[in-house]
Short mmCIF file of C-alpha atoms in Angstrom, two decimals:
data_model
loop_
_atom_site.label_atom_id
_atom_site.label_comp_id
_atom_site.label_asym_id
_atom_site.label_seq_id
_atom_site.Cartn_x
_atom_site.Cartn_y
_atom_site.Cartn_z
CA MET A 346 9.70 61.15 82.79
CA ILE A 347 7.35 61.29 79.89
CA VAL A 348 8.02 58.84 76.79
CA ALA A 349 6.79 60.34 73.68
CA THR A 350 7.39 60.12 70.09
CA ARG A 351 8.43 63.32 68.28
CA ILE A 352 6.19 64.07 64.94
CA GLY A 353 7.25 67.64 63.75
CA HIS A 354 7.51 69.85 66.77
CA THR A 355 4.61 68.25 69.01
CA LEU A 356 5.40 65.54 71.07
CA MET A 357 2.72 63.02 71.24
CA GLU A 358 1.79 60.55 74.04
CA PRO A 359 0.65 56.92 73.15
CA THR A 360 -2.69 57.36 73.86
CA GLU A 361 -2.86 60.41 71.29
CA ILE A 362 -1.01 58.30 68.37
CA LEU A 363 -2.19 54.50 68.87
CA PRO A 364 -5.85 55.59 68.06
CA VAL A 365 -5.02 57.22 64.91
CA ILE A 366 -2.94 53.96 64.02
CA ALA A 367 -6.17 52.27 65.05
CA ILE A 368 -8.57 54.57 63.02
CA VAL A 369 -6.33 54.46 59.97
CA SER A 370 -6.12 50.44 60.11
CA LEU A 371 -10.12 50.68 59.95
CA VAL A 372 -9.64 51.68 56.44
CA THR A 373 -8.17 48.54 55.61
CA VAL A 374 -10.92 46.76 57.24
CA GLU A 375 -13.46 48.81 54.76
CA PHE A 376 -11.17 47.78 52.16
CA GLY A 377 -11.49 44.16 52.97
CA GLY A 378 -15.38 44.37 53.37
CA HIS A 379 -15.27 45.59 49.42
CA ALA A 380 -12.89 43.04 48.39
CA LEU A 381 -15.32 40.23 50.20
CA LEU A 382 -18.44 41.52 48.72
CA ARG A 383 -16.66 41.61 45.50
CA PHE A 384 -15.79 37.79 45.73
CA ILE A 385 -19.16 36.89 47.30
CA THR A 386 -21.20 38.85 44.36
CA THR A 387 -19.27 38.44 41.25
CA ASP A 388 -16.67 35.28 41.81
CA HIS A 389 -18.14 33.22 44.72
CA GLU A 390 -16.91 29.52 43.19
CA LYS A 391 -13.26 31.05 42.85
CA LEU A 392 -12.82 31.89 46.51
CA GLY A 393 -14.22 28.59 47.70
CA GLU A 394 -16.34 28.06 50.89
CA PHE A 395 -13.33 27.21 53.25
CA ARG A 396 -11.59 30.34 52.16
CA GLU A 397 -14.86 32.45 52.19
CA ARG A 398 -15.11 31.57 56.01
CA PHE A 399 -11.86 32.42 56.96
CA PHE A 400 -11.93 35.78 54.80
CA ARG A 401 -15.29 36.52 56.66
CA ALA A 402 -13.50 35.56 60.16
CA GLY A 403 -10.47 37.60 59.83
CA HIS A 404 -12.26 40.58 58.46
CA ALA A 405 -15.09 40.86 61.29
CA HIS A 406 -12.06 39.83 64.07
CA ALA A 407 -10.39 42.85 62.47
CA GLY A 408 -13.34 45.49 62.76
CA VAL A 409 -14.57 44.47 66.07
CA LEU A 410 -11.14 44.19 67.67
CA LEU A 411 -9.95 47.35 66.11
CA LEU A 412 -13.31 48.99 67.76
CA LEU A 413 -12.27 47.55 70.99
CA SER A 414 -8.92 49.12 70.76
CA LEU A 415 -10.42 52.44 70.56
CA VAL A 416 -12.43 51.90 73.65
CA TYR A 417 -9.43 50.39 75.56
CA LEU A 418 -7.20 53.51 74.55
CA LEU A 419 -9.85 55.86 76.04
CA TYR A 420 -9.54 54.08 79.41
CA LEU A 421 -5.59 53.60 79.24
CA PRO A 422 -4.77 57.20 80.56
CA ARG A 423 -7.37 56.28 83.71
CA ALA A 424 -5.11 53.15 84.76
CA GLY A 425 -2.20 55.51 86.08
CA PHE A 426 0.57 54.02 84.13
CA SER A 427 3.85 55.50 83.05
CA ALA A 428 3.81 56.50 79.67
CA GLY A 429 6.31 53.54 78.94
CA LEU A 430 3.83 51.22 80.06
CA GLU A 431 0.98 52.93 78.03
CA TRP A 432 3.16 52.23 74.96
CA LEU A 433 3.79 48.49 76.09
CA ALA A 434 0.29 47.81 76.95
CA GLY A 435 -1.22 49.81 73.61
CA GLY A 436 1.31 48.14 71.39
CA VAL A 437 0.46 44.74 72.85
CA LEU A 438 -3.08 45.28 72.38
CA LEU A 439 -2.53 46.56 68.49
CA ALA A 440 -0.29 43.23 67.99
CA GLY A 441 -2.86 41.31 69.29
CA VAL A 442 -5.65 42.63 67.10
CA LEU A 443 -3.42 42.13 63.97
CA ALA A 444 -2.09 38.65 65.10
CA GLN A 445 -5.65 37.60 65.89
CA SER A 446 -7.35 38.78 62.52
CA GLY A 447 -4.04 38.34 60.52
CA GLY A 448 -3.86 34.53 61.57
CA PHE A 449 -7.17 33.79 59.78
CA PHE A 450 -6.16 35.26 56.45
CA LEU A 451 -2.97 33.40 56.77
CA HIS A 452 -4.66 30.36 57.40
CA LEU A 453 -6.96 30.91 54.40
CA ALA A 454 -3.48 31.28 52.55
CA VAL A 455 -1.70 28.19 53.50
CA GLY A 456 -3.85 26.11 55.75
CA ALA A 457 -6.29 23.05 54.90
CA GLN A 458 -9.79 22.53 56.26
CA GLY A 459 -9.73 20.91 59.41
CA ALA A 460 -5.95 20.99 59.94
CA ARG A 461 -3.82 23.37 62.04
CA SER A 462 -1.40 25.74 60.19
CA SER A 463 0.71 28.61 61.16
CA GLY A 464 -2.38 30.68 60.68
CA THR A 465 -4.15 29.23 63.39
CA MET A 466 -0.89 29.65 65.53
CA VAL A 467 -0.74 33.30 64.90
CA THR A 468 -4.58 33.51 65.80
CA ARG A 469 -4.06 31.90 68.95
CA ILE A 470 -1.12 33.96 69.98
CA GLY A 471 -3.21 36.98 69.00
CA GLY A 472 -5.67 35.94 71.37
CA LEU A 473 -3.10 35.52 74.04
CA LEU A 474 -1.81 39.19 73.42
CA LEU A 475 -5.16 40.59 73.82
CA ALA A 476 -5.95 38.68 76.97
CA VAL A 477 -2.48 39.97 78.36
CA ALA A 478 -3.61 43.64 77.33
CA LEU A 479 -6.92 43.59 78.74
CA ILE A 480 -5.99 42.16 82.02
CA THR A 481 -3.24 44.73 82.61
CA LEU A 482 -5.71 47.57 81.90
CA ALA A 483 -7.93 45.81 84.13
CA VAL A 484 -5.33 45.59 86.90
CA GLY A 485 -4.48 49.38 86.21
CA LEU A 486 -8.00 50.40 86.43
CA ILE A 487 -8.56 48.61 89.73
CA GLY A 488 -5.11 49.99 90.99
CA ALA A 489 -6.17 53.65 90.20
CA ALA A 490 -9.69 53.40 91.67
#
């Protein structure tokens, strides 16, 4: 049985819609790069070294991990998973991207230098979700070989 999302009259598979979400999310990373550049070039002191460091980390992780997700989603159909498992694996991956990078931004908002915060916890959870998604894909690819 195929699990798909209805958009208009067309049924879309997870590996058709999840890459669109990742690509659209890259636009937010581009906006973040613009905002970071503005902070660095016009109001460097306002942001401060601590916040700038976490802004850069969140921004960089978001961009790199979204690009990773596009490669992941190209390989996902080769694992031979059901559509439901593809939705789950792809969703876990994208949730991991959001949590890992978003945790840096959360920490810059609520955290303090040298101390843990809800942001560092979210970042760690994101890393765990990414690992689960990547191992799931690797196992599927090995099984399909």
